[in-house]
CSV table of C-alpha atoms in Angstrom, one decimal:
chain,number,residue,atom,x,y,z
A,1,MET,CA,-4.1,-8.2,-50.0
A,2,THR,CA,-0.5,-8.5,-49.7
A,3,GLU,CA,1.2,-12.3,-50.3
A,4,LEU,CA,2.7,-11.8,-47.0
A,5,LEU,CA,-0.6,-11.1,-45.4
A,6,ASN,CA,-2.4,-14.5,-47.4
A,7,GLU,CA,0.1,-16.5,-46.2
A,8,ILE,CA,-0.2,-15.8,-42.6
A,9,ILE,CA,-4.0,-15.9,-42.8
A,10,GLU,CA,-3.6,-19.5,-45.0
A,11,HIS,CA,-1.4,-20.4,-42.0
A,12,PHE,CA,-3.7,-19.1,-39.6
A,13,MET,CA,-6.5,-21.0,-41.1
A,14,THR,CA,-4.9,-24.4,-41.1
A,15,PHE,CA,-5.4,-27.2,-38.8
A,16,LYS,CA,-1.7,-27.9,-38.2
A,17,MET,CA,-0.1,-26.9,-34.9
A,18,GLY,CA,3.4,-25.8,-34.6
A,19,ALA,CA,5.7,-23.5,-35.9
A,20,ARG,CA,6.3,-22.8,-39.5
A,21,PRO,CA,8.5,-20.7,-41.6
A,22,LEU,CA,7.2,-18.2,-43.5
A,23,GLU,CA,8.3,-18.3,-47.2
A,24,GLY,CA,10.6,-14.8,-48.6
A,25,PHE,CA,12.8,-14.0,-45.7
A,26,ASP,CA,16.3,-15.5,-45.6
A,27,LYS,CA,17.8,-17.4,-42.4
A,28,GLN,CA,19.2,-14.1,-40.6
A,29,LYS,CA,15.6,-12.6,-40.8
A,30,LEU,CA,13.6,-15.9,-40.1
A,31,THR,CA,9.8,-15.2,-39.5
A,32,ILE,CA,7.3,-17.7,-39.1
A,33,THR,CA,3.7,-18.5,-38.1
A,34,LEU,CA,2.5,-20.1,-34.7
A,35,LYS,CA,-0.6,-22.0,-33.7
A,36,HIS,CA,-0.7,-23.8,-30.4
A,37,PRO,CA,-4.3,-24.7,-28.7
A,38,GLU,CA,-4.6,-21.8,-26.3
A,39,TYR,CA,-2.9,-19.2,-28.8
A,40,TYR,CA,-1.7,-18.3,-32.2
A,41,GLY,CA,0.6,-15.4,-33.6
A,42,VAL,CA,3.8,-15.0,-35.4
A,43,GLY,CA,7.6,-14.5,-34.6
A,44,ILE,CA,10.5,-12.9,-35.9
A,45,LEU,CA,14.0,-14.1,-35.5
A,46,ASN,CA,15.6,-12.4,-32.0
A,47,VAL,CA,18.6,-11.6,-33.3
A,48,ASN,CA,19.8,-9.1,-30.2
A,49,ASN,CA,18.3,-11.5,-27.6
A,50,VAL,CA,16.1,-8.4,-26.2
A,51,GLN,CA,14.1,-9.2,-22.9
A,52,VAL,CA,10.1,-8.0,-23.6
A,53,ASN,CA,7.0,-9.1,-22.1
A,54,GLU,CA,4.1,-7.3,-22.6
A,55,LYS,CA,0.5,-7.7,-22.6
A,56,PHE,CA,-3.0,-5.5,-22.6
A,57,ALA,CA,-6.5,-7.3,-23.5
A,58,ASN,CA,-5.7,-10.9,-25.3
A,59,VAL,CA,-2.5,-9.8,-27.0
A,60,ARG,CA,0.7,-10.4,-25.9
A,61,LEU,CA,4.4,-9.5,-27.2
A,62,GLU,CA,7.2,-12.1,-25.3
A,63,ASN,CA,10.1,-14.1,-25.6
A,64,LYS,CA,9.7,-17.6,-27.2
A,65,THR,CA,12.3,-20.3,-28.3
A,66,PHE,CA,11.1,-22.7,-31.2
A,67,ASN,CA,12.8,-25.7,-33.1
A,68,ILE,CA,13.2,-24.3,-36.5
A,69,ASN,CA,14.5,-27.4,-39.1
A,70,GLY,CA,16.1,-28.8,-36.1
A,71,GLU,CA,17.8,-25.8,-34.6
A,72,GLU,CA,16.8,-24.0,-31.2
A,73,ASN,CA,16.0,-20.2,-32.0
A,74,PRO,CA,15.0,-17.2,-29.8
A,75,PHE,CA,12.1,-15.5,-31.3
A,76,LEU,CA,10.1,-12.0,-30.1
A,77,VAL,CA,6.4,-13.5,-30.2
A,78,LEU,CA,3.0,-11.5,-31.2
A,79,SER,CA,0.3,-13.7,-30.0
A,80,SER,CA,-3.4,-13.6,-29.5
A,81,THR,CA,-6.1,-15.9,-27.7
A,82,LEU,CA,-9.1,-15.2,-29.8
A,83,TYR,CA,-9.4,-17.5,-32.7
A,84,GLU,CA,-12.3,-16.1,-33.7
A,85,HIS,CA,-10.4,-12.7,-35.0
A,86,LYS,CA,-8.0,-14.4,-36.7
A,87,SER,CA,-8.3,-12.5,-40.0
A,88,SER,CA,-8.2,-8.8,-38.0
A,89,PHE,CA,-5.1,-10.0,-36.0
A,90,ALA,CA,-3.3,-11.5,-39.2
A,91,ARG,CA,-3.2,-7.7,-40.1
A,92,LEU,CA,-0.9,-6.6,-37.3
A,93,CYS,CA,1.0,-9.7,-37.7
A,94,GLU,CA,1.6,-8.6,-41.0
A,95,GLU,CA,2.8,-5.0,-39.9
A,96,PHE,CA,5.3,-6.7,-37.3
A,97,CYS,CA,6.6,-9.3,-39.8
A,98,ASN,CA,7.1,-6.9,-42.6
A,99,LEU,CA,11.0,-5.3,-42.9
A,100,GLY,CA,10.3,-2.2,-44.3
A,101,LYS,CA,12.1,0.0,-46.5
A,102,ASP,CA,15.9,-0.7,-45.3
A,103,ASP,CA,14.8,-3.5,-43.1
A,104,PHE,CA,13.8,-0.3,-40.9
A,105,ASN,CA,10.6,-1.7,-39.2
A,106,ARG,CA,12.6,-5.2,-38.1
A,107,ASN,CA,15.4,-3.2,-36.9
A,108,LEU,CA,13.1,-1.0,-34.8
A,109,ILE,CA,11.7,-4.3,-33.4
A,110,THR,CA,14.5,-6.4,-33.0
A,111,THR,CA,16.3,-3.5,-31.1
A,112,GLU,CA,13.4,-1.4,-29.2
A,113,PRO,CA,10.5,-3.7,-29.0
A,114,ILE,CA,8.7,-1.4,-26.9
A,115,LYS,CA,8.4,1.4,-29.2
A,116,TRP,CA,6.5,-0.8,-31.8
A,117,TRP,CA,4.6,-2.3,-29.1
A,118,GLU,CA,3.4,1.3,-27.5
A,119,LYS,CA,2.6,3.1,-31.0
A,120,TRP,CA,0.3,0.0,-31.9
A,121,LYS,CA,-1.3,-0.3,-28.4
A,122,ASP,CA,-2.5,3.5,-28.8
A,123,LEU,CA,-3.8,2.9,-32.3
A,124,LEU,CA,-5.7,-0.6,-31.0
A,125,GLY,CA,-7.4,1.7,-28.6
A,126,ASN,CA,-5.9,0.3,-25.3
A,127,VAL,CA,-7.1,3.4,-23.5
A,128,SER,CA,-8.5,1.7,-20.4
A,129,THR,CA,-8.4,-1.8,-20.5
A,130,ASN,CA,-5.2,-2.1,-18.0
A,131,LYS,CA,-4.7,-0.3,-14.6
A,132,THR,CA,-2.2,2.4,-14.9
A,133,PRO,CA,1.3,1.9,-13.4
A,134,TYR,CA,0.9,4.8,-11.0
A,135,SER,CA,-2.7,3.5,-9.7
A,136,VAL,CA,-0.9,-0.3,-9.2
A,137,ILE,CA,2.0,1.4,-7.1
A,138,GLY,CA,-0.5,3.3,-4.6
A,139,GLU,CA,-2.5,0.3,-4.3
A,140,LEU,CA,1.0,-1.8,-3.7
A,141,LEU,CA,2.3,0.9,-1.2
A,142,ILE,CA,-1.1,1.0,0.9
A,143,TYR,CA,-0.6,-2.9,0.7
A,144,LYS,CA,2.8,-2.3,2.2
A,145,GLN,CA,1.8,0.1,5.0
A,146,GLU,CA,-0.7,-2.5,5.8
A,147,LEU,CA,1.6,-5.5,6.4
A,148,GLU,CA,3.9,-3.3,7.9
A,149,LYS,CA,1.1,-2.8,10.7
A,150,LYS,CA,0.5,-6.5,10.9
A,151,HIS,CA,-3.0,-6.0,9.9
A,152,GLU,CA,-4.6,-9.6,10.5
A,153,ASN,CA,-5.3,-11.4,6.9
A,154,VAL,CA,-4.8,-8.4,4.8
A,155,THR,CA,-4.7,-8.9,0.7
A,156,TRP,CA,-4.0,-7.3,-2.2
A,157,GLU,CA,-6.9,-7.8,-4.3
A,158,GLY,CA,-5.8,-6.3,-7.9
A,159,PRO,CA,-7.9,-7.1,-10.7
A,160,LYS,CA,-10.0,-9.5,-8.3
A,161,ALA,CA,-10.7,-6.4,-6.3
A,162,LYS,CA,-15.0,-6.8,-6.8
A,163,ASN,CA,-15.5,-4.3,-3.8
A,164,HIS,CA,-11.8,-3.1,-2.5
A,165,ASP,CA,-8.4,-2.9,-3.2
A,166,ILE,CA,-7.1,-3.9,0.4
A,167,GLU,CA,-9.0,-5.9,2.4
A,168,GLY,CA,-8.2,-7.3,5.7
A,169,ASP,CA,-10.3,-8.3,9.2
A,170,GLU,CA,-9.9,-5.1,10.9
A,171,TYR,CA,-11.0,-2.9,7.6
A,172,HIS,CA,-11.1,-2.5,4.0
A,173,ILE,CA,-9.2,0.5,1.9
A,174,GLU,CA,-10.5,2.0,-1.4
A,175,VAL,CA,-7.2,3.2,-3.2
A,176,LYS,CA,-7.5,6.3,-5.8
A,177,SER,CA,-4.3,7.6,-7.3
A,178,THR,CA,-4.1,10.5,-9.7
A,179,LEU,CA,-0.9,12.6,-11.4
A,180,LEU,CA,-3.1,16.2,-10.9
A,181,GLN,CA,-1.6,17.7,-8.2
A,182,TYR,CA,-4.6,20.3,-7.4
A,183,ALA,CA,-7.5,17.5,-7.6
A,184,ASN,CA,-9.7,16.8,-4.7
A,185,GLU,CA,-12.0,15.0,-6.3
A,186,VAL,CA,-12.3,11.2,-7.2
A,187,THR,CA,-14.6,9.1,-9.5
A,188,ILE,CA,-16.5,6.0,-7.5
A,189,SER,CA,-16.8,3.2,-10.4
A,190,SER,CA,-19.8,1.4,-9.1
A,191,GLN,CA,-22.4,1.2,-6.5
A,192,PHE,CA,-20.6,-1.3,-4.3
A,193,GLN,CA,-17.1,0.7,-4.0
A,194,LEU,CA,-17.9,2.2,-1.1
A,195,ASP,CA,-20.1,-0.1,0.6
A,196,GLY,CA,-20.0,-2.9,2.7
A,197,ASN,CA,-20.5,-4.5,6.4
A,198,TYR,CA,-17.1,-3.3,7.6
A,199,ASP,CA,-14.8,-0.3,8.5
A,200,LEU,CA,-14.1,1.5,5.2
A,201,TYR,CA,-11.2,3.8,4.2
A,202,LEU,CA,-10.7,6.0,0.9
A,203,VAL,CA,-7.2,6.8,0.3
A,204,LEU,CA,-6.2,9.3,-2.3
A,205,LEU,CA,-2.6,9.4,-3.4
A,206,LYS,CA,-1.4,12.6,-5.5
A,207,MET,CA,1.4,10.9,-7.2
A,208,GLN,CA,4.5,12.5,-10.0
A,209,GLU,CA,6.8,10.6,-12.1
A,210,SER,CA,9.9,10.8,-11.0
A,211,SER,CA,13.4,9.1,-10.9
A,212,ASP,CA,13.6,9.1,-7.3
A,213,GLY,CA,10.5,7.3,-6.6
A,214,ILE,CA,9.8,3.5,-6.3
A,215,SER,CA,8.7,1.2,-9.0
A,216,ILE,CA,6.6,-1.8,-9.1
A,217,ASN,CA,9.5,-4.3,-9.4
A,218,SER,CA,10.9,-2.5,-6.1
A,219,LEU,CA,7.2,-2.6,-4.2
A,220,VAL,CA,7.1,-6.6,-4.9
A,221,ASP,CA,10.6,-7.3,-3.5
A,222,GLN,CA,9.7,-5.3,-0.6
A,223,ILE,CA,6.4,-7.1,-0.2
A,224,ILE,CA,7.1,-10.5,-0.5
A,225,SER,CA,9.8,-10.0,2.4
A,226,TYR,CA,6.8,-9.8,4.9
A,227,GLY,CA,6.0,-13.3,3.6
A,228,VAL,CA,3.5,-12.7,0.9
A,229,ASP,CA,3.5,-15.4,-1.9
A,230,VAL,CA,5.5,-13.8,-4.5
A,231,ASP,CA,3.3,-16.6,-7.4
A,232,GLY,CA,-0.1,-14.7,-6.1
A,233,VAL,CA,1.3,-11.1,-6.8
A,234,GLU,CA,2.9,-12.0,-9.7
A,235,ILE,CA,-0.5,-13.5,-11.0
A,236,LYS,CA,-2.6,-10.5,-10.3
A,237,LEU,CA,0.1,-8.4,-12.1
A,238,GLY,CA,0.2,-10.5,-15.2
A,239,ALA,CA,-3.8,-10.3,-15.1
A,240,LEU,CA,-3.2,-6.7,-14.9
A,241,GLY,CA,-1.0,-6.4,-18.4
A,242,MET,CA,2.0,-5.8,-15.8
A,243,ALA,CA,3.7,-9.4,-16.2
A,244,HIS,CA,7.2,-10.0,-15.0
A,245,GLY,CA,9.6,-8.5,-17.9
A,246,SER,CA,6.8,-5.7,-18.2
A,247,ASN,CA,8.3,-2.3,-19.2
A,248,VAL,CA,6.1,-0.2,-17.0
A,249,ARG,CA,7.1,-2.3,-14.0
A,250,GLU,CA,10.1,0.1,-14.0
A,251,LYS,CA,8.4,3.5,-13.9
A,252,LYS,CA,9.0,5.4,-11.1
A,253,PHE,CA,6.6,7.5,-9.1
A,254,ARG,CA,6.7,9.4,-5.8
A,255,VAL,CA,3.6,10.3,-3.6
A,256,VAL,CA,3.2,13.9,-3.0
A,257,GLU,CA,0.5,13.8,-1.1
A,258,GLY,CA,-1.5,11.3,1.0
A,259,ARG,CA,-4.8,11.3,2.1
A,260,LYS,CA,-7.3,9.2,4.2
A,261,TYR,CA,-10.9,9.7,4.6
A,262,LYS,CA,-13.1,7.6,6.8
A,263,ILE,CA,-16.3,6.3,5.2
A,264,ASP,CA,-18.7,7.0,7.6
A,265,GLU,CA,-22.6,8.4,7.7
A,266,SER,CA,-21.2,11.9,6.9
A,267,PHE,CA,-19.4,10.8,3.7
A,268,PRO,CA,-21.4,10.8,0.5
A,269,VAL,CA,-22.2,7.5,-0.6
A,270,ILE,CA,-24.4,6.0,-3.5
A,271,ASN,CA,-25.3,2.5,-2.9
A,272,ALA,CA,-29.0,0.3,-2.7
A,273,GLU,CA,-30.1,2.4,0.5
A,274,SER,CA,-30.1,5.5,-1.5
A,275,PHE,CA,-33.2,4.3,-3.7
A,276,LYS,CA,-36.7,3.8,-2.5
A,277,GLY,CA,-37.2,0.2,-0.6
A,278,ASP,CA,-33.1,0.3,-0.6
A,279,GLN,CA,-32.7,-1.4,-3.8
A,280,VAL,CA,-31.0,0.1,-7.0
A,281,PRO,CA,-33.5,0.3,-9.6
A,282,ARG,CA,-34.5,-2.3,-11.9
A,283,TYR,CA,-31.7,-2.5,-15.4
A,284,VAL,CA,-29.6,-0.1,-13.9
A,285,LYS,CA,-26.3,-2.2,-13.5
A,286,LYS,CA,-23.6,0.1,-12.5
A,287,ILE,CA,-23.1,3.5,-11.0
A,288,ASN,CA,-20.8,6.1,-11.6
A,289,TYR,CA,-20.2,9.1,-9.5
A,290,THR,CA,-17.9,11.7,-8.7
A,291,ILE,CA,-17.1,12.7,-5.2
A,292,ASP,CA,-15.4,16.7,-4.4
A,293,LEU,CA,-13.4,15.8,-1.2
A,294,SER,CA,-12.9,19.5,-0.5
A,295,SER,CA,-14.9,19.7,2.7
A,296,PHE,CA,-14.1,16.4,4.2
A,297,GLU,CA,-11.7,15.8,7.0
A,298,TYR,CA,-8.7,13.2,6.5
A,299,ASP,CA,-5.9,11.8,8.0
A,300,THR,CA,-2.2,12.8,6.3
A,301,ILE,CA,-0.4,9.4,5.0
A,302,GLU,CA,3.4,9.6,5.5
A,303,PHE,CA,5.8,7.6,3.4
A,304,ASP,CA,8.8,6.8,4.0
């Protein structure tokens, strides 16, 4: 165990709250550990004042300011909310704090923190924790269209969606987005996703990353112009790992093709009624299945 890792773990184990400088770093490379009732982590001096706000699972990389030795300093902070994994998280913190040969690692993080973040996010296995930016763009595009239609009490459910992505008084909509241009299949992730006592539509959006496309940030601006509570939208985006300032919110995608299917008696659905006694078998908690949409009629969705 290195001296740096040992010191980080020691700081994490103490009962003392607040910011505490780590030894071996000069004033220009000030490095600290942090303990707070709701999170713990490390911070490095934000010498270039870069702005970042990234999150996945229970790990966050963001900007914070702390008073160290009577002086307010800006920091890039890597933190976690899971106190039971202090030792494992400390190893990631060691990599974050380590200067590297000729200060390479520190210079990378303080100039391009997203590069460091993406590398370690992949290594930590963040494959499916968060929704993809294009899938969120797809949901927000359909939500915006429903607002334009003045659909009564329509909401975007975001991470709260127990059943459907878009829910309103008139009908509900489940939105599926893909980057596969020739795919006519959708995967349904539970027995409830195409179920319910209301009119339901399934939307398939074939998308493509494009500099001429639309981003999450631009969609949020458009949506709040319809009177939607911006705080409510931001809370949902934050829960998806796409808080304000997150890099993925600037990625742009355009819709190549949009299809809208009516879920009726002719559409294949697996729900409780698919089983004997109209009940899902005991011990079956979740049902995933894939539908080939090639043979079903649909309406084309047009976008401005």
